[in-house]
Short mmCIF file of C-alpha atoms in Angstrom, two decimals:
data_model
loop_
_atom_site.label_atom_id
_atom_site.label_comp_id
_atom_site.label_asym_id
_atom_site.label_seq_id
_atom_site.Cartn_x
_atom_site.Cartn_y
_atom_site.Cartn_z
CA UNK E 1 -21.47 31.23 34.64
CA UNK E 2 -20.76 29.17 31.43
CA UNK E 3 -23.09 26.65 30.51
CA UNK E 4 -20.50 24.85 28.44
CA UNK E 5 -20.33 21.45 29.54
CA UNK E 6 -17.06 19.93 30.13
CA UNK E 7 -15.84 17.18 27.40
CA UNK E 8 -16.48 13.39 27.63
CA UNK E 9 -12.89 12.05 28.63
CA UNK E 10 -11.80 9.49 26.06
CA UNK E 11 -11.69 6.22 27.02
CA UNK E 12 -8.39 3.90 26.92
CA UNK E 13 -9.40 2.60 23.28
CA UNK E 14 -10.25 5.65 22.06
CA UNK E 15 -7.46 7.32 23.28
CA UNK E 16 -5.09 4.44 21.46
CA UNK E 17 -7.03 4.80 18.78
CA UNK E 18 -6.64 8.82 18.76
CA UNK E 19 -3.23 8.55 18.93
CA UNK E 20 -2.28 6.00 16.14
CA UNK E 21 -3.88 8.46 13.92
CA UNK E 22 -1.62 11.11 15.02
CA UNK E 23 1.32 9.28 14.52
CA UNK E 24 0.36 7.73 11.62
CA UNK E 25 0.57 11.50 10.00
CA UNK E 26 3.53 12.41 11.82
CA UNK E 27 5.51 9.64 10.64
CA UNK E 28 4.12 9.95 7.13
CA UNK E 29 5.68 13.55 7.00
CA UNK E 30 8.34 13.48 8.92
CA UNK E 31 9.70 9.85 9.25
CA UNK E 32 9.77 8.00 12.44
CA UNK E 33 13.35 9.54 13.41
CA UNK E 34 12.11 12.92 12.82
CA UNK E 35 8.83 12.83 15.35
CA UNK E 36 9.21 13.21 18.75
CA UNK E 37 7.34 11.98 21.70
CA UNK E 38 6.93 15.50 22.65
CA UNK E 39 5.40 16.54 18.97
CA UNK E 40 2.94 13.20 19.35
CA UNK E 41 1.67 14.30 22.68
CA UNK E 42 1.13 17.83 21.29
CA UNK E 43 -1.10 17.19 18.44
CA UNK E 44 -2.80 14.56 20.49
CA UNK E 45 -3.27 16.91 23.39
CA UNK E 46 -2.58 14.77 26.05
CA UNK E 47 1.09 14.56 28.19
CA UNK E 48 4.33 12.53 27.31
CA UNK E 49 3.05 10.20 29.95
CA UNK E 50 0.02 9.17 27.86
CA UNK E 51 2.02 8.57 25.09
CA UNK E 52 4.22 6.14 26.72
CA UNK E 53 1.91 4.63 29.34
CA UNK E 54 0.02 3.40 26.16
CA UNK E 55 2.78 2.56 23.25
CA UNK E 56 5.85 2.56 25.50
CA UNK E 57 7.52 5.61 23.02
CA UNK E 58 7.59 6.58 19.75
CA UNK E 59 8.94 3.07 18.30
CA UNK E 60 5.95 1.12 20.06
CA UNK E 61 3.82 3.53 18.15
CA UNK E 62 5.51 2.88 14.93
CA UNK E 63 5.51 -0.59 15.25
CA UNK E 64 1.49 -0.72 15.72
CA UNK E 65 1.14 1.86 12.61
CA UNK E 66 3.38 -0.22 10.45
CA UNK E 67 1.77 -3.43 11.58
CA UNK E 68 -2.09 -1.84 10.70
CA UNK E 69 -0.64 -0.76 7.83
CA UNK E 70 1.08 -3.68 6.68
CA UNK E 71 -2.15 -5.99 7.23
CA UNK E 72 -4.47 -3.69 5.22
CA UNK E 73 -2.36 -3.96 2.12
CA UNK E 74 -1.96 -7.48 2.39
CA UNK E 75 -5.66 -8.11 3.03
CA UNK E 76 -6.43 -5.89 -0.29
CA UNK E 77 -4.00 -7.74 -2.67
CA UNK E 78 -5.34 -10.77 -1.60
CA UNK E 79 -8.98 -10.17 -1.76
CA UNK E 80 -8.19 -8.88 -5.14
CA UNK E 81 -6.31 -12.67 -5.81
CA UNK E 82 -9.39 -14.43 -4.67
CA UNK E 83 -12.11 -15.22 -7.41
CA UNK E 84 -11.89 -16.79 -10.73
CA UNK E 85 -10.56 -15.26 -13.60
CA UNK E 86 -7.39 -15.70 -16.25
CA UNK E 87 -4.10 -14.81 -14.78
CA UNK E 88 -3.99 -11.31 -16.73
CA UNK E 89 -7.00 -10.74 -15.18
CA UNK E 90 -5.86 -11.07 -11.25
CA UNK E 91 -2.78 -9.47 -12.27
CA UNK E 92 -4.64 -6.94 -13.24
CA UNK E 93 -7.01 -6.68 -10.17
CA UNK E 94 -3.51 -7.42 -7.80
CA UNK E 95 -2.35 -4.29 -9.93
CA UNK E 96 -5.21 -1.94 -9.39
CA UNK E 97 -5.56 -2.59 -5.55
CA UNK E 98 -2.31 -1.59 -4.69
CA UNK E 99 -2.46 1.68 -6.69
CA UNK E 100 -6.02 2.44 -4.52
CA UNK E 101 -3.83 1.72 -1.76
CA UNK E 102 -1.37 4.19 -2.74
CA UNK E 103 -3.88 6.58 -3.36
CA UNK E 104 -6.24 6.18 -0.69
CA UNK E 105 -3.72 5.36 1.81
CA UNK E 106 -1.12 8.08 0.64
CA UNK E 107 -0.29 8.39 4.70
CA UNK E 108 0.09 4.69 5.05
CA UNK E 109 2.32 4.07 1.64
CA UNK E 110 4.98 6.90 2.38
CA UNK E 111 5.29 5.55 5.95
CA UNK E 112 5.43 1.90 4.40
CA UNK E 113 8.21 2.75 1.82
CA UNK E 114 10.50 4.85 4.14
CA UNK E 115 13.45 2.61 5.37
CA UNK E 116 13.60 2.71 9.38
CA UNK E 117 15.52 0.08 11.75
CA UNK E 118 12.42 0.11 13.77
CA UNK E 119 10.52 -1.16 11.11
CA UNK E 120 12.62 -4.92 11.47
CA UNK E 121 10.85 -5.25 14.93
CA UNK E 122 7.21 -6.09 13.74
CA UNK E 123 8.44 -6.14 9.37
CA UNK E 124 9.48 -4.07 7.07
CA UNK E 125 8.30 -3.16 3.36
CA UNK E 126 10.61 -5.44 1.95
CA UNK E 127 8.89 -8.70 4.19
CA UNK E 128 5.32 -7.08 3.08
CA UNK E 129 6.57 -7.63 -0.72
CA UNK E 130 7.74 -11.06 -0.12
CA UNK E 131 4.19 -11.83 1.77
CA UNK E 132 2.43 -10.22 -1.30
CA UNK E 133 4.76 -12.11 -3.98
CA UNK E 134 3.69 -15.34 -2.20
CA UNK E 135 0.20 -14.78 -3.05
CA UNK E 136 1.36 -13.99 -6.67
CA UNK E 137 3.58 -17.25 -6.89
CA UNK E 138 0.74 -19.78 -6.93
CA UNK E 139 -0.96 -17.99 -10.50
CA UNK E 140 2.61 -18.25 -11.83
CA UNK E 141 2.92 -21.53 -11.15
CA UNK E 142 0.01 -22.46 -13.04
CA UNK E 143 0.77 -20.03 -16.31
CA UNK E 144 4.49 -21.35 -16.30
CA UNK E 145 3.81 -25.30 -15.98
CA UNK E 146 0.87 -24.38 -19.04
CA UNK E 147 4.02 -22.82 -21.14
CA UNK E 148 6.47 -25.34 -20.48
CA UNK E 149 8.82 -23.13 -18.42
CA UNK E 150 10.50 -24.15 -15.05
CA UNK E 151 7.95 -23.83 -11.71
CA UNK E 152 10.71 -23.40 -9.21
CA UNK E 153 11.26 -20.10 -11.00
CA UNK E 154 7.84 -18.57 -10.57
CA UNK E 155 8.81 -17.18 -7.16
CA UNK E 156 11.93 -14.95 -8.34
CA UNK E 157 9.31 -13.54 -11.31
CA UNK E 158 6.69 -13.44 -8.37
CA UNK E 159 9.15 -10.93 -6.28
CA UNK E 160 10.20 -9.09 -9.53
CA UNK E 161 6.40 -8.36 -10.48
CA UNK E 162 4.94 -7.48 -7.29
CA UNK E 163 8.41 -5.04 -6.56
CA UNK E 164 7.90 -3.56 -9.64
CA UNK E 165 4.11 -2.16 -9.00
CA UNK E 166 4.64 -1.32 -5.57
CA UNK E 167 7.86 0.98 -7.28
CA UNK E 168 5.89 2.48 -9.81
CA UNK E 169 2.85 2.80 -6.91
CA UNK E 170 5.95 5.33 -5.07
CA UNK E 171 6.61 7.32 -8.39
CA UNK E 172 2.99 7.56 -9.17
CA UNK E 173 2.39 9.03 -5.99
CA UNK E 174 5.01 11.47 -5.58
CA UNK E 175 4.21 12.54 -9.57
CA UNK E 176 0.40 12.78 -8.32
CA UNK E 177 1.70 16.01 -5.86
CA UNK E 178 4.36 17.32 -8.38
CA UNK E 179 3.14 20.66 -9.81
CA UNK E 180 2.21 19.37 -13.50
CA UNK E 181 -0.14 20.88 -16.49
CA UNK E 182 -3.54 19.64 -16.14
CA UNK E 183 -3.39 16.50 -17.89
CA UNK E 184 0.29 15.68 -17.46
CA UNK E 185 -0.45 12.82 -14.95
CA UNK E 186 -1.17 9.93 -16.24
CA UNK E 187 -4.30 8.07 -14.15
CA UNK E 188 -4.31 5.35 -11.76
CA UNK E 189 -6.05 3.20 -14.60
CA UNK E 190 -3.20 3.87 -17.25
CA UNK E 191 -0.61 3.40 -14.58
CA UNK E 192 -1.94 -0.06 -14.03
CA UNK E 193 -2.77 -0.68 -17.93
CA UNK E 194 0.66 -0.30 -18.88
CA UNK E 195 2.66 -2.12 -15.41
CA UNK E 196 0.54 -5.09 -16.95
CA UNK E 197 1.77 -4.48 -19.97
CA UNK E 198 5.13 -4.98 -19.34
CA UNK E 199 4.61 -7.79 -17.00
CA UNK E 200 2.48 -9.53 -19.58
CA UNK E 201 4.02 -8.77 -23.06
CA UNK E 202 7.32 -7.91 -21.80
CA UNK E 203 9.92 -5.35 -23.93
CA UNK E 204 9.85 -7.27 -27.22
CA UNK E 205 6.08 -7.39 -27.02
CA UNK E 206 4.87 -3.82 -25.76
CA UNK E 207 1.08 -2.84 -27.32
CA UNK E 208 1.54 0.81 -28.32
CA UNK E 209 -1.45 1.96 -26.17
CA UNK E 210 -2.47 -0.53 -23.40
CA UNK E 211 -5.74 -1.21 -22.09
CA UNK E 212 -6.83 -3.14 -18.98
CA UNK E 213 -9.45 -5.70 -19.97
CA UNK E 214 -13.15 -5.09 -20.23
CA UNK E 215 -13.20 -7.47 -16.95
CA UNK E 216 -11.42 -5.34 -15.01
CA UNK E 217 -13.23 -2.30 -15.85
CA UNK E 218 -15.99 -3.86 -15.49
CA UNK E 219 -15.33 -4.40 -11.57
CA UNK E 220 -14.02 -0.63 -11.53
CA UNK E 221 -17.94 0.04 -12.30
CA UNK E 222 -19.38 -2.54 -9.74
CA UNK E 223 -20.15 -5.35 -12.10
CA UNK E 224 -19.93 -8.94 -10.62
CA UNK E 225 -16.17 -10.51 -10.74
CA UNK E 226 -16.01 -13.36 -13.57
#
């Protein structure tokens, strides 16, 4: 006789829990149309039944992975907005914690970035970059009214800056798993250094080799904000 005891049965929350994290990696490899119920219950060992008592289907799923997902970026972008420091400066920090999104969140991004219908029931990546942007607006605000330009126009430059990282956050992270020379890739640091640098300086005004400031290395290492 085995004395192998039999496995503590999840409860509810954990088994919620257990199977947002499946479908969060389902969707991020095969998109939300390409998962089935069937697939989820699968890799979550459990029954169809489960699946649906709980989410309602695939597209209640979704919706709660997109939301999670959707409230960590936000929460990071804005953390990174909140402190003192010169505008270059939070741009720089806004910059930086969406690439350690992208790279610690790789799963969460892709599924983010792909364009599904479903998505329009709870948002969409589009409404995340607007929410972001808004955060953005008020520091533009501030630097235009300084420089004598227009403040009703710092929310189009807002949406323009914050689309561009999150752009260059999806190349950077599909060049991260391209087979390259050791090397080749540039580094989450120069991807940022030189996104600010075209924000900042713009075309006419590109340094040859960017830099982010010693503040925001300094964070990087664990020093105290400014």
């Amino acid at each position: 006789m085995s004395g192998a005891r039999p496995r503590a049965r999840m409860t509810g929350s954990q088994r919620r829990e257990q199977l947002v994290g499946v479908g969060r990696s389902l969707f991020a490899l095969r998109g939300v149309e390409g998962t089935s119920v069937e697939e989820i219950a699968a890799s979550a060992g459990v029954s169809k039944p489960v699946v649906y008592e709980h989410f309602g289907g695939k597209e209640g799923l979704y919706a709660v992975v997109v939301d999670r997902e959707m409230q960590t970026l936000l929460a990071a972008i804005t953390g990174a907005l909140n402190g003192r420091g010169s505008p270059r400066v939070l741009l720089e920090r806004a910059t930086l914690a969406l690439l350690d999104y992208v790279e610690g969140s790789s799963d969460g991004f892709r599924i983010l970035v792909r364009d599904s219908p479903v998505a329009q029931s709870t948002g969409s990546f589009a409404s995340l970059i607007s929410d972001i942007a808004s955060q953005v607006e008020h520091l533009l605000v501030d630097t235009f009214a300084a420089r004598g330009f227009p403040p009703q126009m710092a929310p189009i430059h807002a949406q323009m800056l914050v689309g561009m990282v999150a752009m260059t956050g999806q190349w950077w992270l599909d060049d991260q798993l391209d087979d390259q020379p050791d090397g080749s890739r540039p580094s989450k640091e120069e991807v940022a250094a030189h996104i600010v640098n075209l924000a900042w300086n713009g075309l006419s005004g590109l340094e040859r080799s960017p830099s982010l400031s010693g503040s925001a290395v300094r964070e990087r290492r664990g020093a105290p904000r400014d």
